[in-house]
CSV table of C-alpha atoms and ligand atoms in Angstrom, one decimal:
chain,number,residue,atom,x,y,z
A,278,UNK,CA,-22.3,21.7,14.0
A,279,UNK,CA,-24.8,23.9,16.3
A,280,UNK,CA,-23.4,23.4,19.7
A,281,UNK,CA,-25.5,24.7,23.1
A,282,UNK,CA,-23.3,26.1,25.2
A,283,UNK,CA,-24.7,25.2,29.4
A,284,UNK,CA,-22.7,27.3,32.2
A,285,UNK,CA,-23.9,25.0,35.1
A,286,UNK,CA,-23.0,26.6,38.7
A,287,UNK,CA,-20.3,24.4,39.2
A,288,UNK,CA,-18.5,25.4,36.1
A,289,UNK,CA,-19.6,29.2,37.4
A,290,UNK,CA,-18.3,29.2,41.3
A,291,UNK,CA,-15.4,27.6,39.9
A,292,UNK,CA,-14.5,30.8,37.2
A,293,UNK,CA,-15.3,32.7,40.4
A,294,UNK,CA,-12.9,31.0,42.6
A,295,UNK,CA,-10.2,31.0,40.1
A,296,UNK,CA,-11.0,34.8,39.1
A,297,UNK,CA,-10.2,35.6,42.6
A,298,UNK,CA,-6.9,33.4,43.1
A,299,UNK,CA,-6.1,34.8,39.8
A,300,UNK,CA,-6.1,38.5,41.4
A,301,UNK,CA,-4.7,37.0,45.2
A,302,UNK,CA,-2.0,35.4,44.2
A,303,UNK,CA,-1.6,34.6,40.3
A,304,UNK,CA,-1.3,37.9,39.0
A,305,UNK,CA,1.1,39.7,41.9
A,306,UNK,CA,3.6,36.7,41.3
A,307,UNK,CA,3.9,36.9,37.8
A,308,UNK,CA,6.5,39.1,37.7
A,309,UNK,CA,8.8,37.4,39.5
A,310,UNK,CA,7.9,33.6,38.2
A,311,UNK,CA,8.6,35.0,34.9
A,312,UNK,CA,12.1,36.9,35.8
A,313,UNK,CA,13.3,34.6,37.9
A,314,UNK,CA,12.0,31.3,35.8
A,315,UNK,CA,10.1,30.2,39.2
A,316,UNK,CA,7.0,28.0,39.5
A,317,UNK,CA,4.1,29.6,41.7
A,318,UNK,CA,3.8,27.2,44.1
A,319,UNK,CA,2.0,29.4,46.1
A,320,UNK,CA,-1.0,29.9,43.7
A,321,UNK,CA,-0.6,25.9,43.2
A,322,UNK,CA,-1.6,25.1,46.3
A,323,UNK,CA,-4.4,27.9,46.5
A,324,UNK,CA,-5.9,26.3,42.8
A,325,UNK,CA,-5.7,22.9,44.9
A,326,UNK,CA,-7.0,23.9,47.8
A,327,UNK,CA,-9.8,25.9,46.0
A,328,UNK,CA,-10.7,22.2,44.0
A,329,UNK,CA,-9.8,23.5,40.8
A,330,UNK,CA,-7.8,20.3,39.8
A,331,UNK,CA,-11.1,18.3,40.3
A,332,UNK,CA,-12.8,20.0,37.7
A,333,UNK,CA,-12.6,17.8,34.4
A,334,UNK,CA,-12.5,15.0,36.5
A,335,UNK,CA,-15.4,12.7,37.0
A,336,UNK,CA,-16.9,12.4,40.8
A,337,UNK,CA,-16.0,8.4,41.3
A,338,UNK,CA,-12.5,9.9,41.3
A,339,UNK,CA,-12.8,12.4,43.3
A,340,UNK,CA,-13.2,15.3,41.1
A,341,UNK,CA,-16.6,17.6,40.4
A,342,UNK,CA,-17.3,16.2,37.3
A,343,UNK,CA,-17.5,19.8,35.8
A,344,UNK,CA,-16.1,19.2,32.2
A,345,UNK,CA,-13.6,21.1,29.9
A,346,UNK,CA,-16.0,23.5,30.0
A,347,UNK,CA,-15.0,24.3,33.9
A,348,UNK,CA,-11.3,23.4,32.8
A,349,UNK,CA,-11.3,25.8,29.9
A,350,UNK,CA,-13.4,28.3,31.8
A,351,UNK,CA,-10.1,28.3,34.7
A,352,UNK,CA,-7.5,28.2,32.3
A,353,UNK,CA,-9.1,31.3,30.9
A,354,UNK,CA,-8.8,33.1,34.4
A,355,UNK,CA,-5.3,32.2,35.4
A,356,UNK,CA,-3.8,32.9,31.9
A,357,UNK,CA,-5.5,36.3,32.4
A,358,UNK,CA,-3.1,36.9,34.9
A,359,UNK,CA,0.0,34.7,33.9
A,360,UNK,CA,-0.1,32.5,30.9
A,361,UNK,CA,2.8,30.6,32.1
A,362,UNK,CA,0.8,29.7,35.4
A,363,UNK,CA,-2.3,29.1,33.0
A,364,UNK,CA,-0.5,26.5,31.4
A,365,UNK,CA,1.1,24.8,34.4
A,366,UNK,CA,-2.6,24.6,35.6
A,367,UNK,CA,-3.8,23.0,32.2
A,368,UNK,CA,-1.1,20.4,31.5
A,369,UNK,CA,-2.2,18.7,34.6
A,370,UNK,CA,-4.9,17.8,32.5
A,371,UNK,CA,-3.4,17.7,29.8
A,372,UNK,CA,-0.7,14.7,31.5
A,373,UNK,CA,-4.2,13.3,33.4
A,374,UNK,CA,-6.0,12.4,30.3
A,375,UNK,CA,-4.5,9.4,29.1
A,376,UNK,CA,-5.3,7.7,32.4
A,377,UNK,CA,-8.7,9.3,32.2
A,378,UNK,CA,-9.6,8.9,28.6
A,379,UNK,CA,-7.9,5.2,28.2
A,380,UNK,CA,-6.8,3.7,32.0
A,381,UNK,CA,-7.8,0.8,33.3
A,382,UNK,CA,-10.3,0.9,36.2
A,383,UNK,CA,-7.7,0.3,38.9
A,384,UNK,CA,-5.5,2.7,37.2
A,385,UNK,CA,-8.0,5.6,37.3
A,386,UNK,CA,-8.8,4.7,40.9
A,387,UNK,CA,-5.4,4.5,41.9
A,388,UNK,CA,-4.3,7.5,39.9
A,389,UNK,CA,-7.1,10.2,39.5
A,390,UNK,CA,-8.0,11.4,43.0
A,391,UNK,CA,-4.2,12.2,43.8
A,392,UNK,CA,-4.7,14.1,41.0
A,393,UNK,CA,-7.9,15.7,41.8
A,394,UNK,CA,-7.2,16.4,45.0
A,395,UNK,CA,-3.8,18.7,43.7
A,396,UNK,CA,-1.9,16.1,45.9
A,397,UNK,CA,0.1,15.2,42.4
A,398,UNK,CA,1.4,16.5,39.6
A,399,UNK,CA,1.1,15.8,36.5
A,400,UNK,CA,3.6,15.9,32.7
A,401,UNK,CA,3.2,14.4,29.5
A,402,UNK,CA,5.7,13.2,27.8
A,403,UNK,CA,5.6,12.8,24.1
A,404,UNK,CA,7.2,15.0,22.1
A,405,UNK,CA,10.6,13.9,20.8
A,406,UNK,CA,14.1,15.7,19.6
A,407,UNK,CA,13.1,14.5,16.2
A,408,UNK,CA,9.2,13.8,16.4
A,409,UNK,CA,7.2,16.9,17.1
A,410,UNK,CA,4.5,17.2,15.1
A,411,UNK,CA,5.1,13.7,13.5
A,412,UNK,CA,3.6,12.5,17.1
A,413,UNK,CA,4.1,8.6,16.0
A,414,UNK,CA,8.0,8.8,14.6
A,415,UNK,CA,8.9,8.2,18.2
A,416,UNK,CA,12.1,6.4,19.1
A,417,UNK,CA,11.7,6.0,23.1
A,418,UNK,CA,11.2,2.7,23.7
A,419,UNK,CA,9.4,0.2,26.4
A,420,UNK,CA,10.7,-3.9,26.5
A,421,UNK,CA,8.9,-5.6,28.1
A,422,UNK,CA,10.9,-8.0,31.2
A,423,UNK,CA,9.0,-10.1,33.2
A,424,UNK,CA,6.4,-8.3,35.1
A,425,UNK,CA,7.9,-5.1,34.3
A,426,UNK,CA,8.6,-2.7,31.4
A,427,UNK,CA,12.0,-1.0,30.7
A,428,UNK,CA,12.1,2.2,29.2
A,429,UNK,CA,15.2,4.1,27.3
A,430,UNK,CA,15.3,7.2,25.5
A,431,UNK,CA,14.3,11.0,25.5
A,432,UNK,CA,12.3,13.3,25.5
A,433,UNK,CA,11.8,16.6,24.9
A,434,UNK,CA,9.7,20.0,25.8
A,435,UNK,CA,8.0,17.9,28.8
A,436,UNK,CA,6.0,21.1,30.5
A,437,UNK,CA,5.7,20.9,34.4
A,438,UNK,CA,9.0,18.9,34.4
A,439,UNK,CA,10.4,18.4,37.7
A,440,UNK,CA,7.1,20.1,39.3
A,441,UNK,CA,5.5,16.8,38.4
A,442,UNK,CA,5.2,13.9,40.2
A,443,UNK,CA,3.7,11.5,37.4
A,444,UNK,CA,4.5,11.4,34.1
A,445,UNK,CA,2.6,9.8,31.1
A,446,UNK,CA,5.0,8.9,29.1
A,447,UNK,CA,4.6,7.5,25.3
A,448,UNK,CA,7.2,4.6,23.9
A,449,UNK,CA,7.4,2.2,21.1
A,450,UNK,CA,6.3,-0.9,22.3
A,451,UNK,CA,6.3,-2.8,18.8
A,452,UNK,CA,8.7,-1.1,15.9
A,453,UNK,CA,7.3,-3.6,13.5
A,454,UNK,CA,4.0,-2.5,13.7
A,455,UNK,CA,2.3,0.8,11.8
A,456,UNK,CA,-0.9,1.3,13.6
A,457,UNK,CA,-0.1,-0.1,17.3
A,458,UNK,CA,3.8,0.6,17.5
A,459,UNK,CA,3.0,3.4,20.6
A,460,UNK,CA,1.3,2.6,24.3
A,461,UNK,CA,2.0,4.9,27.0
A,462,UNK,CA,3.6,4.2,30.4
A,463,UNK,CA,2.5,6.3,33.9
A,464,UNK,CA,5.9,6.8,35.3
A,465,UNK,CA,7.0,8.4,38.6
A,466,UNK,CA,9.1,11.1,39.9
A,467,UNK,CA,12.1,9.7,41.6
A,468,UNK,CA,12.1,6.0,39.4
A,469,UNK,CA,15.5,5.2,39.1
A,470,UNK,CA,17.2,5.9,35.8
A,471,UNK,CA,14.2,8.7,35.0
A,472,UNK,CA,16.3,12.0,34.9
A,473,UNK,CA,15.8,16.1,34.3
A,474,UNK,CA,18.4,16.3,31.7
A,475,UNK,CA,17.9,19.9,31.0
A,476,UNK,CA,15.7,23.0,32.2
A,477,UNK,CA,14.6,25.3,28.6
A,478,UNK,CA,15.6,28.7,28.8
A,479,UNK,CA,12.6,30.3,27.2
A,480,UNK,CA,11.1,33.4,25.5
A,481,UNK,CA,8.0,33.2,27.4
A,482,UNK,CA,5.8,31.6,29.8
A,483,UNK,CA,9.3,31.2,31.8
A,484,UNK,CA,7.6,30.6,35.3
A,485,UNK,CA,6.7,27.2,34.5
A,486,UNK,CA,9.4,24.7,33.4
A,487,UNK,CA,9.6,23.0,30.2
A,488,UNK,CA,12.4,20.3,30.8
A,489,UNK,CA,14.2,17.5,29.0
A,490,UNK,CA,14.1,14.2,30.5
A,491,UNK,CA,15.6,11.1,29.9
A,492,UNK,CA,15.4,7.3,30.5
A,493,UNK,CA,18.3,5.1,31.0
A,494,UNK,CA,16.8,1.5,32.0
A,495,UNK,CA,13.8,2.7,33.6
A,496,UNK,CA,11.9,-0.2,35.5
A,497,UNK,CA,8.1,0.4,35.6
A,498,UNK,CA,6.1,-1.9,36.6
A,499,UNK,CA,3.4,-3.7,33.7
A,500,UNK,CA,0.6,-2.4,35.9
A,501,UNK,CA,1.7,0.9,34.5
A,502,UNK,CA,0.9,0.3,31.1
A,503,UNK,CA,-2.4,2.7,30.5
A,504,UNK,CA,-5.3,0.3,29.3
A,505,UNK,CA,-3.0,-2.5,30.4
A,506,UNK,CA,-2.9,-3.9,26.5
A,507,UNK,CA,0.2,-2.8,24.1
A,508,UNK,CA,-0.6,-1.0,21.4
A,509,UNK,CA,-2.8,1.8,22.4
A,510,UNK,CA,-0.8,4.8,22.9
A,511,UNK,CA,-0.9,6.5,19.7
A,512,UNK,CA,-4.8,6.7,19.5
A,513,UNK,CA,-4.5,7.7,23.3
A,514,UNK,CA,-2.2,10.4,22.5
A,515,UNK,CA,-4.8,11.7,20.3
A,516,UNK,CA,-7.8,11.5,22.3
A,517,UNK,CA,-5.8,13.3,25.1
A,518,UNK,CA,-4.9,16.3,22.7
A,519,UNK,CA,-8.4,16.5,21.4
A,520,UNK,CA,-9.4,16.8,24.5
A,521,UNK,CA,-6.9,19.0,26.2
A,522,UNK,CA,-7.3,21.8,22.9
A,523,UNK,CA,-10.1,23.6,24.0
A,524,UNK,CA,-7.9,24.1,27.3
A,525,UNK,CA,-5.3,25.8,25.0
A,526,UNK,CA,-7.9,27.8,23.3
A,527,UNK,CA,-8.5,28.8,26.7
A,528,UNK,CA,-5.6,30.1,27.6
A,529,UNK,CA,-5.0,32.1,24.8
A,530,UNK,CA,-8.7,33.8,25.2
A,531,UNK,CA,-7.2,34.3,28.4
A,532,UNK,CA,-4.1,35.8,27.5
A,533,UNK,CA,-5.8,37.9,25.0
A,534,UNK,CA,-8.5,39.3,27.3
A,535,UNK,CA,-5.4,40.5,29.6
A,536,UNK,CA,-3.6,42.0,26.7
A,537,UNK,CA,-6.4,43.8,26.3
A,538,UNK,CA,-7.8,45.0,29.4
A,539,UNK,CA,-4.1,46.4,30.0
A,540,UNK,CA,-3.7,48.1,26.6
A,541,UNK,CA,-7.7,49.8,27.0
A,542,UNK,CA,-6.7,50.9,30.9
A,543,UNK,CA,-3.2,52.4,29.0
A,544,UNK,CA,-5.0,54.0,26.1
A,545,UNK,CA,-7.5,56.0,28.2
A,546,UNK,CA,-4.9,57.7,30.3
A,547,UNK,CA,-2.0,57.4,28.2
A,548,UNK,CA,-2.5,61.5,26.7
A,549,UNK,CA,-1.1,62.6,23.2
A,550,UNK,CA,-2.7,65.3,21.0
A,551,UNK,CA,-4.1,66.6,24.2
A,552,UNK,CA,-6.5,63.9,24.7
A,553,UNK,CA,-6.6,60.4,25.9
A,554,UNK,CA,-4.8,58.2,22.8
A,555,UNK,CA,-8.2,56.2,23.2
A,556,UNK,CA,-9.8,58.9,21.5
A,557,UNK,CA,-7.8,58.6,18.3
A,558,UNK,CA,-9.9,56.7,15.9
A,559,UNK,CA,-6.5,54.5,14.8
A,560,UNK,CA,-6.0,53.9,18.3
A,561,UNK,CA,-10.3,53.2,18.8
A,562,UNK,CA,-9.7,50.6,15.9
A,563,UNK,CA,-6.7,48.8,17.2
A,564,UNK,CA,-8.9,48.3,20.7
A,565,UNK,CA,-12.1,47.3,18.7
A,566,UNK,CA,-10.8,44.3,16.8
A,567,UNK,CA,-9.1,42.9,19.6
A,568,UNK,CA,-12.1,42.8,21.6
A,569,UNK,CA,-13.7,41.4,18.9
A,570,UNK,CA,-11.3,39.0,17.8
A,571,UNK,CA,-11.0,38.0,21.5
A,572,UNK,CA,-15.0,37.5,21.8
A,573,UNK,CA,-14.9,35.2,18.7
A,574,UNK,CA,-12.3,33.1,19.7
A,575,UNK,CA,-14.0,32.7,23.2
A,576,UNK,CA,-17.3,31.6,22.1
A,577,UNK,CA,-15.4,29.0,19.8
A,578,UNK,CA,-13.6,28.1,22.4
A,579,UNK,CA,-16.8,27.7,24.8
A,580,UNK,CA,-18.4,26.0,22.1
A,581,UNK,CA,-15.5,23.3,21.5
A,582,UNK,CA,-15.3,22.4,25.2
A,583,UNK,CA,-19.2,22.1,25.7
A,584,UNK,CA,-18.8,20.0,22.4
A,585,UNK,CA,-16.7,17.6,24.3
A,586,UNK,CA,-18.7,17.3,27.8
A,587,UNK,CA,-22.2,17.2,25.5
A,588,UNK,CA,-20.6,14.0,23.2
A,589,UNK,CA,-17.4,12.7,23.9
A,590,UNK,CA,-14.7,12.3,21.9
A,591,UNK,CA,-16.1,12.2,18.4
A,592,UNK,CA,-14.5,13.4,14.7
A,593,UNK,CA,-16.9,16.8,15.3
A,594,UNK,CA,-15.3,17.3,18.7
A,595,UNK,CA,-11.7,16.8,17.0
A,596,UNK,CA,-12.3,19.2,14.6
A,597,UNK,CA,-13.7,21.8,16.8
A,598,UNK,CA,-10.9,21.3,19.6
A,599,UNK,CA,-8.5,22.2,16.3
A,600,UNK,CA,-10.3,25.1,15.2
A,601,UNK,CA,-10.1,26.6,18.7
A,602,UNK,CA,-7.0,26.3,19.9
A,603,UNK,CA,-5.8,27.6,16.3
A,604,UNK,CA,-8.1,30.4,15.8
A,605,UNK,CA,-7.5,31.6,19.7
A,606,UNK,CA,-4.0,31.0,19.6
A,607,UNK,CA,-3.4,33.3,16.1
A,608,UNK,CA,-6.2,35.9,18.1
A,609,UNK,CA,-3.5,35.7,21.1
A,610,UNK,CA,-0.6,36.7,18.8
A,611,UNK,CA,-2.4,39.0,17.4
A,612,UNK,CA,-3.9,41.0,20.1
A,613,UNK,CA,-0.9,41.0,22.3
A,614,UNK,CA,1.1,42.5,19.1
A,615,UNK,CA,-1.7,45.4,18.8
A,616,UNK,CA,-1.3,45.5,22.4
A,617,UNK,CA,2.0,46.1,22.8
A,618,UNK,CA,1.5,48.6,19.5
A,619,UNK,CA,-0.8,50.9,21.7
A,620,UNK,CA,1.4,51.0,24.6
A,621,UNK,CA,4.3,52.6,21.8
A,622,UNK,CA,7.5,52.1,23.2
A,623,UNK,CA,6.9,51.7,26.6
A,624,UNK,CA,5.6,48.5,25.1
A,625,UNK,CA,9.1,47.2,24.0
A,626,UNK,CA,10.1,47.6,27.8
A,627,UNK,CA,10.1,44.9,30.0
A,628,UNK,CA,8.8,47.9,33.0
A,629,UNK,CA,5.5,46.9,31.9
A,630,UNK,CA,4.1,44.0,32.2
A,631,UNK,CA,2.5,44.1,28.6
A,632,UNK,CA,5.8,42.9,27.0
A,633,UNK,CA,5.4,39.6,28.9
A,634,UNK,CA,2.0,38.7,27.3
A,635,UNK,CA,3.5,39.5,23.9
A,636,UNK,CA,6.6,37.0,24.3
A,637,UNK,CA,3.7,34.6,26.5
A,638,UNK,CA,1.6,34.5,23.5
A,639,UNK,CA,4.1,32.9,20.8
A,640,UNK,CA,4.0,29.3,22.1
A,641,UNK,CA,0.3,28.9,21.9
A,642,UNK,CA,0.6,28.5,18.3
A,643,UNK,CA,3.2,26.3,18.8
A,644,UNK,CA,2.4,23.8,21.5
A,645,UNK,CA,-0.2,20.7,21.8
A,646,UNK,CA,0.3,21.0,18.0
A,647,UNK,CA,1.4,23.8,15.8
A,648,UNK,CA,-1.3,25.5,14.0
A,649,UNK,CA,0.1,24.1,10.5
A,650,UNK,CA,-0.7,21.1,12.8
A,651,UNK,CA,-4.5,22.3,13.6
A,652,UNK,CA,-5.5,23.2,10.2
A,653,UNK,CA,-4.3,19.9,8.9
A,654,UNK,CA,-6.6,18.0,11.0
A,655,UNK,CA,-9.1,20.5,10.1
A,656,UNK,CA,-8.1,19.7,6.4
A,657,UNK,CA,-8.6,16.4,6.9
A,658,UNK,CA,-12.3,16.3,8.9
A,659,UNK,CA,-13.4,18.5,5.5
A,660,UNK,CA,-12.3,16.2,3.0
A,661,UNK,CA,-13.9,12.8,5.2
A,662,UNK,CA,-16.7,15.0,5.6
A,663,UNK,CA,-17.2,15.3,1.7
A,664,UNK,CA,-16.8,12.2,1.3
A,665,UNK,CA,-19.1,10.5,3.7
B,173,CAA,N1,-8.8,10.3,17.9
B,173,CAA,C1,-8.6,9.0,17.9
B,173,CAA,N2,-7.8,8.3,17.0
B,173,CAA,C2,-7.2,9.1,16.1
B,173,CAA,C3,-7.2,10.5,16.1
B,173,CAA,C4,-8.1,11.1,17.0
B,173,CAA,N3,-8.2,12.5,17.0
B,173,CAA,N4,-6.4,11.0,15.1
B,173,CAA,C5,-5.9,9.9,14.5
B,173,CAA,N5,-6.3,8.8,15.1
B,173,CAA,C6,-5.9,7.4,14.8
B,173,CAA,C7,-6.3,7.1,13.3
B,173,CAA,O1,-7.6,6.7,13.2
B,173,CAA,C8,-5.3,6.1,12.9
B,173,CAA,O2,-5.8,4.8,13.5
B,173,CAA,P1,-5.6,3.4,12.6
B,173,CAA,O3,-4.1,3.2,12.5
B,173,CAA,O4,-6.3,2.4,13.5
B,173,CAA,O5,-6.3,3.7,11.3
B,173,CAA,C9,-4.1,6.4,13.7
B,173,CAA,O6,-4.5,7.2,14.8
B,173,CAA,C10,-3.1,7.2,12.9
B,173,CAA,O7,-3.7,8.4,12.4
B,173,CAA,P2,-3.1,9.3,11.3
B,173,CAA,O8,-2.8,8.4,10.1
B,173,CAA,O9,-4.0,10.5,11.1
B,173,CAA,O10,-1.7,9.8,12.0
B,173,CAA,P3,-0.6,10.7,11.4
B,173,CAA,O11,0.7,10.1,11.7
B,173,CAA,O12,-0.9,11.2,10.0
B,173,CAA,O13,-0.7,12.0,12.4
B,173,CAA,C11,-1.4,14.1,13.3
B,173,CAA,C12,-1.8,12.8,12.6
B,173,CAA,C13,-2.7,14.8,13.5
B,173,CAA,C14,-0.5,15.0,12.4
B,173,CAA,C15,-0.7,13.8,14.7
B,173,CAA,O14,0.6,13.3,14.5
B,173,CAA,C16,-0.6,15.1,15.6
B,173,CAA,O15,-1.6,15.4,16.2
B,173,CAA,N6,0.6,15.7,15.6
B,173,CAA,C17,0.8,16.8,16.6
B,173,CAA,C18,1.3,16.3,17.9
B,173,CAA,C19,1.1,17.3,19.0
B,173,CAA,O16,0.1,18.0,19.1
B,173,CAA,N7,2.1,17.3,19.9
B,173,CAA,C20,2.1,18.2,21.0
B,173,CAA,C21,2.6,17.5,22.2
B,173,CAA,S1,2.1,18.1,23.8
B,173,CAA,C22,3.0,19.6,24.0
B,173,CAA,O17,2.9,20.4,23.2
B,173,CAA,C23,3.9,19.7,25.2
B,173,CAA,C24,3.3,20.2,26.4
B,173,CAA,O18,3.6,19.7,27.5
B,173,CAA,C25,2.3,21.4,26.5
């Protein structure tokens, strides 16, 4: 599918703004977030301040209506300077589009320009101890009791835990039924019975956290069920991570960008032979595919996210959210490996800050679905396709 990619000025000032509070106060903190596992509130509030939370949200809740192009087109920027703080930026909407993509009215009003306006936080809760990529084995559960739901259980790698102040949270609602066993709850910070059970200690992106939390009898009120009918969740859960993709692809074009930018800067003063290492043609090489590489996997990326904002959720836009955020995320591993390769063994040292991009990159294959994951659904929109 031929997709036209649009930059409108919106999507532009906002790269712009987040360029510059990428170089303020993104990229002097990362250091520090990342040894001392600390969340950059600091550049928080600046992204907040600078309305870069309002950007995939529509304007009759209070955001700019710029699209996951503008989202992706951020995410790119502050990943360049710390992929952990990247991510903490795009999980907001990646917690945000359950609401957005399958609220009720009076949710989304209630809900979305708190959100917008940076004024809350936001997690997404679905992954399990035992259902990761099988995202509809889940065992939390929600019972219904009068006019509220109560929710027990687990769960597990919940990014932006305890910097969050909502959570959507996905629970079996109906165990007897395949295909509408899962709806999802918005849950607060500070319910009773709703608990931080455990902080990760991580290989990378360590300045934002990625928690455990558990529910022991958590009262929510029925209001809180997103779409307000049971049965939804699953489908919502999918629509959300079809959406929020082209975000990760993001990141990872961001990360790889910064890989590179640090290994070309190294490589032209770095001297060996008696000349620059940048003028060894193994070295010229290493540098040449990982621009490339890193080009490719932004123009996918551009392409999946102006997919999205052109059509909606659609069985094109899943397939092209998939093959970004797989293709970007491998480019990411990739180039920061080379990267670290051209720095030599100053590479392996942490004094640099290139070794952080290398152990930052990992988790982009892994998270919002592994890339086993991604080329299954890619799999999977080939063989409908053939058969349609
Ligand atoms: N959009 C809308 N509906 C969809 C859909 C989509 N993209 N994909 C599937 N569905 C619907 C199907 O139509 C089907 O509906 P019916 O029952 O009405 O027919 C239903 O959902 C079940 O679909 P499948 O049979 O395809 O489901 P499956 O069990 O085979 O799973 C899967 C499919 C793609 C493997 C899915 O489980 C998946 O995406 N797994 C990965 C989960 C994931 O990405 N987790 C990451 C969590 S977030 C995170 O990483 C943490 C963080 O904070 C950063």
């Amino acid at each position: 599918m031929q997709q036209n990619i649009v930059f409108h000025d919106k999507a532009l000032e906002l790269q712009a703004l987040a360029r510059k509070i990428a170089d303020d106060v993104v990229r002097p903190g990362a250091a520090h977030a990342d040894r001392h596992s600390e969340y950059n509130m600091k550049a928080a509030k600046a992204v907040a301040g600078a309305g870069l939370f309002r950007a995939w949200i529509p304007e009759a809740y209070g955001g700019l209506d710029a699209g996951i192009l503008s989202l992706a087109l951020v995410a790119e920027e502050l990943a360049k300077a710390d992929s952990g703080f990247g991510v903490a930026y795009a999980v907001n909407a990646l917690g945000s589009f359950p609401i957005l993509l399958g609220g009720t009215e009076e949710q989304k009003q209630k809900w979305m320009p708190k959100i917008a306006a940076g004024e809350t936080f936001v997690a997404f809760c679905l992954s399990e101890k035992f259902a990761g990529s099988d995202a509809s084995g889940l065992s939390v559960s929600a019972v219904r009791d009068g006019d509220d739901y109560i929710i027990n259980g687990e769960k597990k790698w919940t990014t932006n835990g305890g910097v969050a102040d909502v959570y959507t949270v996905f629970a079996v609602t109906d165990s007897t039924s395949k295909s509408r066993r899962i709806s999802a709850f918005i849950v607060e910070k500070g319910t009773p019975g709703f608990t931080i059970a455990k902080v990760e200690n991580k290989m990378g992106i360590r300045g934002v956290p990625v928690v455990e939390t558990h529910f022991d009898n958590v009262r929510v009120p029925a209001e809180n069920l997103i779409g307000g009918r049971e049965g939804l969740g699953f489908k919502h859960a999918m629509m959300t991570l079809d959406h929020a993709r082209p975000g990760v692809a993001a990141q990872a074009v961001g990360a790889s960008q910064g890989a590179l930018d640090l290994a070309n800067v190294y490589a032209n003063r770095r001297v060996q032979f008696g000349v620059p290492i940048s003028q060894h043609q193994m070295v010229q090489k290493m540098l040449a595919d990982m621009s490339m590489k890193t080009e490719a996997a932004r123009q996918l990326t551009y392409a999946a996210a102006a997919g999205i904002d052109a059509n909606g959720p659609s069985p094109a836009n899943s397939k092209m959210a998939a093959m970004a955020k797989c293709f970007a995320s491998d480019v990411a591993m990739e180039v920061a490996t080379d990267a670290v390769q051209v720095f030599g063994g100053y590479g392996f040292m942490e004094d640099y800050p290139i070794a952080k991009f290398f152990r930052d990159a990992k988790i982009l294959q892994i998270y919002e679905g592994t890339n086993q994951i991604q080329r299954i659904v890619i799999s999977r929109h080939l063989i409908r396709e053939a058969n349609e």
